[in-house]
Backbone as a ProteinNet text record, in pm:
[ID]
protein_1_A
[PRIMARY]
TISAALFYVTNVLDQPLATAVCIYVAPGTYEGGFSVPDNVFLIGPANSPEPVIISGNVFALPAASDAPIGFQNITFQGVTVAGAFYDANVEMTNCRIQTDTIFSALTIAQDDPVVNASVFAKECVFVATNASNVSVIAGNTSEKTSLILDNCQLVTDADEGALIDMTGSLTVRNCSLINTAAANSLSPLILLQSGTTLTPVVNIEGSILRFDDLSVDVGGTKLAIQFNAATQPITARITNCTISIFRGSPVIITNIGAQNVNMSLSANSCLQDGKTSSPTNI
[TERTIARY]
-3285.9	-3146.3	-3128.3	-3001.8	-2973	-3013.5	-2989.6	-3025.7	-3176.4	-3256.4	-3401.4	-3443.9	-3380.4	-3411.7	-3374.2	-3259.7	-3217.4	-3308.4	-3356.3	-3450.5	-3577.9	-3626.1	-3746.9	-3722.4	-3606.7	-3576.3	-3571.6	-3510.8	-3486.7	-3598	-3687.8	-3791.2	-3933.5	-3953.7	-4087.8	-4105.7	-4005.6	-4015.2	-3996.4	-4053.3	-4038.7	-3893.4	-3851.5	-3714.5	-3712	-3609.6	-3505.1	-3559.7	-3493.6	-3539.4	-3532.1	-3643.1	-3647.5	-3579.4	-3581.7	-3516.6	-3436.3	-3347.1	-3260.8	-3340.7	-3301.6	-3360.2	-3253.8	-3288	-3194.7	-3234.9	-3140.4	-3160.6	-3082.4	-3154	-3090.4	-3062.4	-2937.1	-2891.3	-2861.9	-2922.5	-2901.5	-2764	-2708.6	-2579.6	-2583.5	-2471.7	-2462.1	-2370.8	-2355.5	-2271	-2358.9	-2336.3	-2417.9	-2329.1	-2387.5	-2313.8	-2300.5	-2185.5	-2164.3	-2203.3	-2139.2	-2165.8	-2279.6	-2335.7	-2448.6	-2403.6	-2490.6	-2464.1	-2560.8	-2508.4	-2589.7	-2605.2	-2729.6	-2748.9	-2748.3	-2757.5	-2759.5	-2879.4	-2856.6	-2957.2	-2997.5	-2911.4	-2936.2	-2822.4	-2858.1	-2760.8	-2777.9	-2669.4	-2667.1	-2613.8	-2690.7	-2655.2	-2661.6	-2547.7	-2544.7	-2567.4	-2592.2	-2618	-2491.5	-2504.3	-2391	-2366.1	-2237.2	-2197.7	-2257.2	-2276	-2329.5	-2217.3	-2242.4	-2138.5	-2112.9	-2207.9	-2191.1	-2185	-2088.1	-2073.5	-2166.2	-2178.2	-2237.1	-2121.1	-2112.2	-2002.8	-2060.6	-2006.6	-2047.2	-1929.1	-1944	-1837.9	-1851.8	-1741.6	-1745.9	-1755	-1723.5	-1715.8	-1854.2	-1861.7	-1983.5	-1953.8	-2047.9	-2029.8	-2118.5	-2057.5	-2132.4	-2148.6	-2269.7	-2289.9	-2412.9	-2393.1	-2508.3	-2579	-2713.6	-2789.8	-2879.4	-2915	-3013.3	-2985.4	-2886.3	-2860	-2720.1	-2685	-2557	-2571.5	-2683.9	-2708.3	-2610	-2582.5	-2480.3	-2524	-2423	-2439.3	-2366.6	-2429.6	-2369.7	-2357.9	-2250.4	-2229.1	-2191.7	-2253.7	-2222.3	-2218.1	-2115.3	-2106.4	-2109	-2032.7	-2031.2	-1887	-1861.3	-1732.4	-1744.8	-1656.6	-1658.7	-1532.5	-1544.8	-1428	-1373.8	-1445.9	-1400.5	-1512.1	-1477.2	-1575.3	-1518.7	-1602.2	-1565.2	-1661.6	-1606	-1685.4	-1674.3	-1789.2	-1789.1	-1888.1	-1890.1	-1982.6	-1967.8	-2081.7	-2077	-2142	-2260.7	-2334.8	-2356	-2340.3	-2363.9	-2243.1	-2218.9	-2109.5	-2133.6	-2025.1	-2033.1	-1988.6	-2078	-2049.7	-2077.3	-1970.9	-1984	-1937.1	-2019.2	-1987.7	-1978.3	-1868.1	-1847.2	-1816.2	-1886.8	-1867.3	-1855.9	-1750.2	-1730.2	-1739.1	-1673.7	-1669.7	-1529.7	-1523.3	-1395.6	-1393.1	-1291.6	-1277.5	-1144.3	-1149.5	-1028	-1015.9	-891.9	-865.6	-752	-769.3	-661.7	-610	-634.5	-589.3	-493.9	-451.7	-366.3	-446.6	-579	-663.7	-691	-726.3	-743.4	-868.6	-862.9	-981.6	-1085.4	-1040.3	-1127.8	-1073.3	-1157.2	-1119.6	-1212.7	-1154.5	-1232.1	-1203.9	-1304.2	-1280.7	-1403.2	-1405.2	-1515.9	-1515.6	-1635.3	-1647.3	-1619.8	-1636.6	-1611.4	-1518.1	-1402.9	-1305.9	-1354	-1464.1	-1514.2	-1608.2	-1641.3	-1730.7	-1650	-1702.9	-1639.1	-1668.9	-1569.7	-1588.8	-1530.4	-1616.5	-1574	-1606	-1505.9	-1524.3	-1482.4	-1571.8	-1544.1	-1557.4	-1449.3	-1449.4	-1412.6	-1495.6	-1472	-1472.7	-1366.9	-1353.1	-1363.6	-1297.5	-1296.1	-1157.6	-1153.4	-1029.5	-1015.3	-899.1	-868.5	-746	-758.5	-652.5	-624	-493.9	-450.4	-354.5	-386.6	-305.7	-219.2	-239.2	-162	-30.4	80.3	211.1	229.7	147.1	157.4	47.6	-21.6	-128	-72.1	-144.2	-92.8	-116.5	-225.6	-252.7	-378.5	-382	-499.9	-615.5	-585.5	-684	-627.2	-704.4	-658.2	-759.9	-709.6	-798.1	-726	-690.8	-612.8	-686.6	-818.3	-894.4	-911.6	-929.2	-958.2	-895.1	-856.6	-804.7	-916.5	-1041.8	-1154.7	-1195.2	-1095	-1114.1	-1075.1	-1157.9	-1130.2	-1152.4	-1051.4	-1059.2	-1031.2	-1122.7	-1106.1	-1112.2	-1007	-999.8	-991.5	-1083.9	-1091.6	-1093.3	-987.4	-977.1	-986.3	-913.2	-912.5	-778.5	-778.2	-655.9	-636.3	-514.6	-478.5	-356.6	-367.5	-259.1	-237.9	-111.8	-79.8	38.6	36.4	150.1	220.3	198	252.9	391.7	480.8	614.5	626	516.5	519.7	418.6	315.2	206.8	204.3	142.3	126.6	-2.6	-16	-141.9	-244.5	-201.1	-287.7	-214.4	-278.7	-223.1	-333.6	-322.5	-434.8	-390.2	-478.7	-467.6	-581.1	-548	-652.5	-616.2	-717.5	-696.4	-718.8	-635.9	-635.5	-628.5	-715.1	-708.3	-698.9	-597.6	-578.5	-570.9	-668.3	-678.9	-690.9	-593	-593.9	-603.3	-521.6	-523.1	-390	-390.1	-268.3	-247.3	-128.5	-91.7	32.4	17.9	124.2	149.2	276.3	318.9	389.7	337.7	390.9	483	509.5	591.6	737.6	805.7	948.7	1023.3	1086	1159.3	1253.1	1358.8	1451.9	1422.7	1308.2	1264.7	1112.5	1061.4	918	868	739.4	678.2	643.9	628.6	587.7	452.7	432.1	302.3	194.7	227.8	133.5	196.8	125.2	161.3	53.7	93.3	-4.6	34.6	-53.5	-26.5	-118.3	-70.4	-156.5	-201.5	-316.7	-367.4	-323.4	-405.9	-365.6	-409.9	-513	-566.4	-580.4	-596.4	-625.3	-501.7	-502.9	-396.6	-445.5	-398.9	-444.5	-402.7	-485.5	-455.8	-443.7	-330.7	-303.7	-286.1	-360.9	-352.4	-344.3	-231	-211.6	-181.4	-266.9	-249	-281.8	-205.7	-231.2	-227.9	-147.7	-151.1	-17.4	-22.4	96.6	128.7	253.8	302.1	421.7	409.4	510	534.6	662.5	704.9	754.3	705	755.8	896.3	930.3	1061	1170.6	1281.2	1391.6	1518.5	1506.5	1624.2	1648.7	1773.3	1809.4	1736.4	1679.8	1605.8	1703.2	1692	1779.9	1710.2	1578.3	1506.3	1485.6	1509.9	1492.3	1348.3	1256	1113.7	1044.9	1120.7	1062.2	1037	931.1	905.5	772.2	759.1	628.8	536.1	584.4	504.4	593.7	546.6	608.6	507.3	535.7	452.2	495.2	398.8	429.5	351	408.1	345.5	388.2	328.3	375.5	346.6	220.2	183	118.2	83.9	27	95	107.7	166.4	73.2	127.9	52.5	75.1	-30.8	-21.4	-36.9	58.5	57.3	88.3	27.6	51.4	57.2	165.4	183.1	217.2	130.2	149.8	103.8	176.2	141.4	135.1	223.4	226.8	344.8	331.2	440.5	485.7	613	665.5	777.8	763.8	863.2	907.8	1017.3	1069	1220.3	1273.4	1417.7	1452.5	1538.7	1573	1720.1	1801.4	1941	1963	1862.4	1869	1765.3	1795.1	1697.2	1577.1	1585.4	1479.1	1362.5	1243.3	1123.6	1009	1031.1	931	999.7	949.2	1009.6	901.8	944.9	858.7	931.3	872.3	935.8	881	789	730.4	806.7	778.6	849	794.6	669.2	610	641.7	613.3	649.2	542.8	588.9	504	528.6	426.6	436.5	390	486.3	458	501.4	416.1	452.5	457	556.3	575.4	586.3	516.2	528.6	488.1	560.2	526.8	517	601.5	604.7	716.7	692.8	791.2	842.4	975.1	1035.7	1114.5	1075.3	1131.9	1252.8	1270	1384.5	1467.7	1555	1645	1575.7	1458.9	1384.8	1319.3	1361	1310.2	1314.4	1350	1357.4	1290.6	1274.5	1220.5	1328.3	1316.8	1410.8	1386.4	1492	1471.8	1430.4	1430	1399.4	1250.1	1218.5	1081.2	987.8	1039.5	959.3	995.5
5110.2	5065.4	4972.5	4952.4	4857.8	4717.4	4682.8	4549.8	4525.5	4628.6	4614	4592.5	4663.6	4645.2	4505.2	4456.8	4322.1	4216	4240.1	4146.8	4137.4	4251.5	4251.3	4174.2	4197.3	4131	3980.2	3933.7	3790	3716.2	3788.3	3721.1	3751	3856.3	3892.5	3863.5	3897.5	3874.1	3725.7	3683.8	3544.2	3511.7	3393.5	3346.7	3223.7	3207.1	3306.8	3423.6	3537.5	3656.3	3634	3660.8	3640.3	3754	3873.9	3990	4061.9	4147.6	4219.4	4317.9	4330.3	4426.5	4529.6	4657.8	4766.4	4831.5	4839.7	4910.1	5040.3	5152	5283.2	5337.8	5372.1	5408.3	5557.6	5625.7	5769.4	5797.2	5918	5951.8	5936.6	5894.3	5873.7	5758.1	5728.4	5618.6	5508.2	5386.9	5272.2	5163.5	5083.9	4972.5	4860.3	4793	4678.5	4549.6	4440.8	4312.5	4235.6	4282.8	4214.6	4147.3	4057.3	3985.6	4032.8	4050.9	4090	3966.9	3923.5	3800.5	3826	3718.1	3723.7	3803.4	3870.8	3952.1	4076	4122.2	4243.8	4342	4470.1	4576	4684.8	4720.9	4837	4955.3	5064.3	5177	5306	5374.2	5506.3	5612.2	5736.8	5841.9	5878.5	5896.1	5937	6086.4	6125.3	6266.7	6339.7	6268.3	6330.7	6398.2	6518.3	6582.4	6507	6424.9	6344.1	6197	6122.1	5982	5887.6	5767.9	5655.7	5573.2	5563	5491.2	5374.8	5256.7	5139	5095.3	5110	5070.8	4923.2	4855.4	4711.5	4636.1	4509.2	4428	4397.5	4386.7	4347.6	4219.6	4125.2	3995.7	3987.1	3958.2	3927.8	3776.7	3729.1	3586.5	3536	3471.5	3417.5	3309.3	3319.4	3228.8	3133.5	3169.9	3087	3068.4	3140.4	3129.6	3183.1	3180.9	3237.3	3380.9	3445.1	3581.4	3679	3791.2	3883.3	3956.9	4008	4097.8	4226.3	4342.3	4466.9	4574.3	4655.3	4771.6	4890.8	5005.4	5126.2	5246	5330.9	5460.9	5449.1	5353.9	5330.7	5317.9	5368.7	5351.3	5241.3	5142	5027.8	5026.7	4967.4	4938.8	4800	4719.9	4586.3	4509.6	4431.2	4349.6	4208.2	4109.1	3968.9	3903.8	3843	3769.9	3622	3558.4	3417.1	3340.4	3210.3	3125.7	2983.3	2918.3	2780.7	2683.9	2719.7	2630.3	2690.4	2821.2	2890.1	2977.3	2997.5	3083.4	3226.4	3294.6	3433.9	3522.5	3610.6	3704.7	3845.3	3920.1	4051	4159.7	4265.8	4380.9	4504.3	4579.3	4699.5	4815.2	4927.1	5044.6	5168.9	5247	5374	5357.8	5255	5231.9	5258.5	5281.6	5294.9	5191.1	5105.9	5001.5	5025.2	5059.1	5097.4	5018.9	4991.7	4921.7	4991	5005.2	5059.1	4952.5	4825.3	4712.5	4626.6	4514.1	4422	4340.7	4342.9	4261.7	4331.5	4253.3	4304.5	4390.2	4485.1	4563.8	4477.3	4397.6	4304.7	4164.2	4074.3	3935.1	3847.2	3763.6	3667	3530.5	3474.8	3352.8	3263.3	3173.9	3080	2982.8	2948.5	2846.6	2707.6	2689.2	2561.9	2588.2	2521.4	2550.4	2517.7	2441.9	2410.8	2519.1	2616	2724.7	2834.2	2884.5	2996.1	3127.3	3215.6	3350.1	3449.6	3534.4	3633.1	3772.5	3860.1	3998	4091	4182	4284.4	4421.1	4498	4629.8	4734.8	4837.1	4943.9	5078.6	5157.9	5292.6	5289.3	5191.4	5177.6	5210.7	5242.6	5271.7	5173	5107.8	5014.1	5068.1	5088.7	5154.6	5078.2	5060.9	5006.6	5105.6	5151.8	5253	5196.9	5070.3	5009.2	4954.8	4988.1	4945.8	4794.7	4725.1	4579.9	4507.3	4578.3	4515.4	4400.9	4288.6	4169.9	4175.7	4236.2	4256.5	4340.5	4425.3	4508.9	4423.4	4335.3	4240.5	4100.3	4010.5	3874.2	3774.9	3667.6	3564.4	3433.7	3364.8	3241.7	3118.1	3127.6	3012.9	2907	2950	2857.7	2905.9	2809.8	2846.4	2891.7	2873.6	2916.4	3058.8	3144.1	3285.4	3367.1	3465.9	3555.1	3698.5	3782.7	3923.5	4010.4	4103.5	4200	4339.3	4417	4555.4	4646.2	4739.6	4828.3	4972.6	5049.1	5190.1	5205.6	5122.9	5126.5	5178.5	5220.9	5260.9	5171.1	5118.2	5038.9	5103.4	5136.6	5206.2	5139.6	5114.8	5060.9	5134.9	5145.8	5202.1	5092.2	4967.3	4852.9	4817.2	4783	4739.6	4587.6	4517.8	4372.1	4307.8	4379.3	4320	4362.5	4278.3	4306.9	4384.4	4438	4499.8	4392.9	4293.2	4181.5	4052.1	3965.9	3834.5	3732.8	3656.7	3570.6	3447.4	3349	3230.8	3236	3220.9	3226.6	3322.8	3369.5	3454.7	3600.5	3686.2	3828.9	3912.7	4014.1	4115.3	4252.2	4328.9	4464.8	4555.9	4644.5	4725.5	4873.5	4953.2	5098.6	5132.7	5066.8	5085.5	5141.8	5187.1	5230.5	5141.7	5079.2	4996	5057.7	5117.1	5199.7	5161.8	5139.3	5120.9	5249.2	5315.2	5443.7	5431	5309.3	5288.7	5324.6	5369	5398.5	5291.4	5198.5	5089.2	5028.1	4960.5	4898.6	4751.4	4705.2	4568.3	4568.3	4553.3	4563	4438.8	4410.3	4295.3	4328.1	4225.3	4249.4	4319.5	4395.2	4458.5	4352.4	4247.8	4140	4006.1	3923.3	3784	3698.5	3616.6	3539.3	3392.4	3306.9	3164.7	3083.6	2970.4	2874.8	2769.4	2704.4	2599.1	2462.2	2362.7	2225.3	2174.3	2234.7	2180.1	2281.7	2409	2510.1	2590.5	2646.1	2736	2879.3	2956.8	3095	3178.7	3276	3371.6	3509.5	3575.8	3707.6	3806.3	3914.4	4017.2	4153.6	4221.1	4353.5	4450.3	4550.1	4639.9	4784.3	4876.1	5018.3	5066.1	5002.5	5031.6	5084.1	5143.8	5194.3	5100.4	5052	4969.2	5041.1	5086.1	5178.2	5161	5168.6	5190.1	5334.3	5408.2	5543.8	5542.9	5439.6	5429.8	5410	5483.5	5475.8	5420	5351.7	5290.3	5153.6	5103.5	4973.1	4863	4770	4659.4	4558.1	4532.1	4434.6	4301.4	4298.4	4174.7	4088.7	4145.4	4070.6	4052.7	4126	4107	4234.2	4337.1	4462.1	4445.5	4372.2	4327.5	4380.5	4385	4414.5	4295.6	4176.4	4054.1	3939.1	3865.7	3738.5	3628.1	3549.4	3434.6	3314.4	3227.3	3097.9	2991.8	2947.5	2840.7	2708.1	2674.7	2561.1	2427.9	2403.1	2273.6	2285	2406.7	2431.2	2553.5	2558.9	2676.6	2797	2912.7	3038.3	3105.8	3158.1	3235.2	3382.7	3465.3	3606.4	3696.2	3814.4	3917.2	4052.8	4125.4	4258.4	4354.9	4453.5	4540.9	4682.6	4779.2	4921.7	4971.3	4919.2	4959.8	5053	5136.4	5221	5165.2	5123.5	5055.2	5140	5173.3	5255.7	5184.8	5108.1	5030.4	5042.9	5096.5	5102.3	5003.8	4906.4	4805	4764.1	4832.8	4794.5	4670.6	4630.8	4513.1	4529.2	4482	4500	4407.1	4298.6	4197.9	4244.5	4250.1	4289.8	4190	4082.5	3977.4	3843	3763.2	3633.2	3525.4	3400.6	3284.8	3191.7	3167.3	3080	2937.8	2912.8	2781.1	2693.6	2563.3	2466.5	2461.8	2505.6	2507.8	2639.7	2646.7	2764.9	2874.3	2997	3111.1	3148.2	3133.6	3167.3	3311.5	3402.3	3544.9	3620.3	3714.5	3807	3947.9	4023.5	4162.2	4250.4	4365.1	4455.3	4597	4693.6	4837.1	4885.4	4831	4877.5	4979.6	5079.9	5184.2	5168.3	5148.2	5129.1	5254.2	5322	5452.3	5443.2	5329.9	5312.7	5193.8	5142	5035.4	4900	4881.9	4757.3	4747.5	4649.6	4647.9	4509.8	4404.7	4272.3	4167.1	4048.1	3934.6	3829.9	3752.2	3643.4	3534	3469.7	3363.9	3229.4	3218.3	3089.6	3058.5	2955.7	2908.3	3017	3111.1	3211.8	3208.1
2195.7	2189.1	2069.7	2032	1923.5	1965.6	2091	2138.7	2129.9	2158.8	2148.7	2004.2	1911.7	1770.4	1724.1	1769	1730.8	1792.2	1914.2	1976.3	1893.8	1847.1	1762.9	1633.4	1571.8	1444.5	1461.1	1567.8	1583.3	1656.5	1725.1	1803.4	1758	1680.5	1635	1486.2	1406	1262.5	1231.9	1119.6	1079.1	1050.8	1093.2	1074.1	983	899.8	872.6	791.8	800.4	729.7	579.6	511.1	366.3	291.9	349.1	288.8	396	350.8	444.5	528.9	654.2	746.1	781.2	764.9	796.2	928.5	1020.3	1146.6	1138.4	1133.6	1121.3	1260.9	1285	1418.9	1423.7	1519.3	1534	1595.2	1573.5	1634.6	1786.2	1841.5	1985.1	2016.8	2144.5	2190.3	2246.9	2201.2	2238.5	2297.9	2386.7	2443.9	2341.5	2343.9	2257.1	2328.3	2286.1	2347.9	2286.1	2175.3	2112.3	1983.2	1932.4	1807.8	1700.6	1579.6	1464.8	1375.4	1350	1271.7	1122	1045.5	900	849	736.4	667.4	746.3	835.9	912.4	887.8	865.4	840.1	944.9	1012.4	1101.7	1023.3	1017.1	931.2	1011.5	1022.1	1081.7	974.7	1015.3	916.8	839.8	709.7	626.8	642.9	648.7	654.2	774.5	884.2	1004.2	1083	1138.8	1222	1351.3	1394.4	1514.4	1475	1528.4	1487.6	1563.5	1511.1	1583.8	1638.4	1771.5	1836.7	1915.4	1893.3	1969.1	2054.8	2185.7	2278.6	2310	2319.4	2342.5	2211.8	2217	2096.5	2039.6	1907.3	1837.1	1760.7	1762.6	1697.7	1573.9	1460.4	1338.7	1333.8	1363	1387.1	1311.3	1195.7	1122.2	1202.9	1205.7	1290.8	1213.5	1087.4	1018.5	870.1	816.2	672	643.3	514.2	471.4	422.3	448.2	401.7	466.4	399.3	452	577.6	646.6	761.1	725.3	750.7	703.4	809.8	796.8	883	795.3	821.9	745.9	840.4	821.7	888.7	1041.2	1094.6	1238.7	1286.8	1408	1474.2	1578.8	1567.7	1658.5	1744.7	1863.3	1947.1	1919.3	1845.6	1808.8	1741.3	1638.7	1567.7	1555.8	1589.1	1572	1474.6	1370.2	1271.9	1304.5	1329	1368.4	1281.5	1299.5	1226.9	1274.7	1303.3	1352.3	1254.3	1206.3	1116.8	978.2	967.4	840.7	808	677.4	635.4	682.6	719.8	762.3	646.6	603.3	495.4	546.1	571.6	635.8	540.5	530.6	446.6	535.9	522.2	602.7	509.4	526.7	441.8	528.9	507	576.5	728.1	778.4	922.9	977	1105.4	1175.4	1286.1	1284.3	1385.2	1455.3	1581.9	1653.5	1782.8	1820.5	1945.9	2019.1	2151.1	2234.7	2329.8	2294.5	2375.8	2293.9	2351.2	2277.3	2175.5	2187.8	2101.8	1968.9	1867.5	1732.5	1720.6	1627.1	1596.3	1526.1	1430.6	1359	1376.1	1426.7	1444.5	1362.9	1278.3	1201.2	1262.4	1329.4	1408.3	1401.8	1304.2	1294.1	1412.3	1458.8	1563.3	1508.9	1378.3	1312.2	1194.5	1186.7	1080.2	940	925.4	791.1	739.7	823.4	784.1	714.9	603.5	533	604	605.1	658.8	559.6	504.9	406.2	458.5	456.5	500.9	388.6	353.4	253.4	320.5	321.5	382.9	278.7	265.9	169.9	240.7	215.2	271.8	423.8	483.7	629.4	684.5	813.2	883.8	999.9	1007.3	1115.3	1189.4	1320.5	1396.6	1524.7	1556.3	1685	1748.9	1870.1	1937	2048.6	2085.2	2192.9	2138.2	2201.8	2153.4	2158	2237.2	2248.7	2170.3	2084.6	2006	1922.4	1919.7	1851.5	1700.2	1656.2	1514.2	1501.4	1400.1	1378.7	1327.3	1231.5	1179.8	1196.2	1257.9	1282.5	1227.3	1165.8	1114.5	1091.9	1197.2	1185.8	1235.6	1251.2	1298.2	1190.8	1066.1	957.7	828.5	741.7	610.8	516.7	557.5	475.9	511	516.5	546.4	424.7	391.3	279.5	324.9	303	342.4	221.3	192.6	83.9	143	121.7	166.5	44.3	34	-81.5	-32.7	-67.1	-27.3	124.5	195.4	342	393.6	519.8	589.3	710.6	724.6	841	904.5	1033.4	1103.3	1238.2	1272.8	1404.4	1464.1	1596.5	1669.5	1749.5	1709.3	1782.3	1731.8	1823.2	1783.8	1783.4	1816.4	1819.6	1725.2	1685	1609.4	1464.3	1380.6	1238.9	1215.7	1096	1057.4	1020.6	944.6	906.6	939.7	1015.1	1050.3	1025.4	916.6	880.1	802.6	800.5	717.4	615.8	487.5	386.2	275.4	202.2	84.9	119.3	58.9	92.7	-33.5	-40.7	-145.2	-79.8	-117.7	-67.2	-188.9	-202.7	-322.9	-285.9	-331.5	-308.9	-160.5	-80.4	64.4	113.7	239.3	307.5	429	437.5	551.7	613.6	732.4	788.9	933.9	967.9	1105.8	1149.4	1252.9	1297.8	1418.2	1465.9	1585.4	1558.4	1662.9	1655	1733.2	1661.3	1724.8	1621.6	1669.7	1575.9	1553.3	1603.1	1577.2	1567.9	1447	1422.6	1350.1	1366.2	1300.9	1156.1	1071	932.5	926.1	818.5	798.6	776.5	700.6	671.2	704.2	779.9	803.9	738.5	640.6	564.6	564.2	616.5	626.3	534.5	488.2	420.3	520.4	488.2	574.1	526.6	552.8	524.8	388.6	327.6	202.3	90.6	120.6	19.1	-17.2	-139.3	-185.4	-175.3	-78.8	-66.1	-187.2	-219.5	-325.9	-262.5	-287.4	-231.3	-345.3	-342.1	-444.8	-377.1	-394.3	-336	-450.4	-468	-581.2	-542.3	-600.9	-584.1	-441	-356.9	-213.8	-162.4	-43.6	24.6	139.7	144.7	254.6	314.9	442.5	495.4	644.5	680.6	818.8	829	926.2	946.7	1004.5	1080.8	1145	1040.7	1055.7	960.2	1022.7	1137	1197.5	1134.7	1151.6	1096.6	1173.1	1099.8	1159.5	1218.8	1350.2	1415.2	1440.9	1427.6	1454.2	1331.7	1212.7	1089.7	1047.1	1108.4	1079.5	1030.2	1005.4	954.9	804.6	773	636.9	586.7	455.7	397.1	417.3	382	394.7	439.3	536.3	570.2	541.8	438.2	405.7	489.3	514.4	574.2	498.5	385.1	306.5	367.4	479.5	559	492	458	401	263.7	221.7	89.8	28.5	-104.5	-167.8	-159	-190.6	-191.6	-326	-384.7	-508.1	-473.6	-516	-477	-595.8	-593.5	-695.4	-625.9	-650	-591.5	-704	-727.1	-841.6	-811.9	-871.7	-861.5	-717.1	-633.3	-493	-467	-364.8	-316.4	-182.3	-175.7	-57.9	2.5	129.5	197.6	325.3	312.1	425.3	428.3	537.6	559.2	669.3	637.3	736.9	731.9	653.2	643	560.5	485.1	399.3	289.8	169.1	61.5	70.9	148.8	149.7	236.7	178.3	252.4	235.8	159.4	143.9	163.6	257.2	284.4	292	282.6	304.5	399.7	516	614.6	606.1	510.2	495.8	398.5	404	319.1	177	156.9	23.4	-45.9	-175.6	-253.2	-246.4	-257.5	-287.6	-432.8	-515.8	-656.8	-674	-687.6	-676.6	-800.7	-842	-949.3	-893.6	-937.5	-894.8	-1018.7	-1017.2	-1132	-1092	-1148.6	-1138.1	-994.1	-906.4	-767.9	-749.6	-666.8	-639.3	-496.5	-482	-349.9	-313.3	-204.9	-170	-78.6	-7.6	82.4	34.3	121.7	76.8	64.4	125	112	-24.3	-106.1	-242.9	-309.1	-235.5	-298.4	-209.2	-267.3	-193.4	-175.8	-69.6	-47.2	-151.3	-202.3	-300.4	-240.9	-109.7	-47.9	-59.5	-138.8	-159.1	-209.3	-284.6	-353.6	-501.4
[MASK]
++++++++++++++++++++++++++++++++++++++++++++++++++++++++++++++++++++++++++++++++++++++++++++++++++++++++++++++++++++++++++++++++++++++++++++++++++++++++++++++++++++++++++++++++++++++++++++++++++++++++++++++++++++++++++++++++++++++++++++++++++++++++++++++++++++++++++++++++++++++++++

């Protein structure tokens, strides 16, 4: 089992691990509920006709160093990135993280707010199928959170939750962010907050931001991005994106915080009536 392999890594091998240890996982369904420590990579077979599926939540939890934790070619029911004494650095490649509950597919939640948590996901799929899902990716425990998505797909069928709801810095590159729910009041695709001391940096490029629903927005929240620069400003750049949002109003980017969002926009294509940002504190 995966748990037996992890027990060997953490109880038989010398700690902390001086070099990365790769645990190769055969196709099949495995129980979750275990923690993967620093310098350990779980790797499923590439291009296999049968997937590696882990049911139940998996915790990426550094135990002895700031070394990375890695996942490749695996389907998860949920992943939580945590950290108490060491920075959490998680790398995910060609994974699928899906949730059919109200809880997030990926949760970034440090046990200590002074600990850094960095997640890099490449060619991954994040899916929420529950209409009451709160967010596909959540990370509001600490402002020392950094999320990089490269060539990923994020899809939700929720009429109340966002695709990304986080505090900290965000990079979205060549990704698709799509809400497939049919409702006249939907949450923003991205909710981005600043913390108390740091200035988050947001960079969204070459990506698709889309609501499939074409009804008029009555809740005022059917937005591409809702910033909340509450106590610190936010620096943002959005370029070469395709945005498809119909809401009966041109405004699709807002800031509800008292501080400024310093934002640059260029070469974006807007397919519906949503095509401008609110001038308030932007």
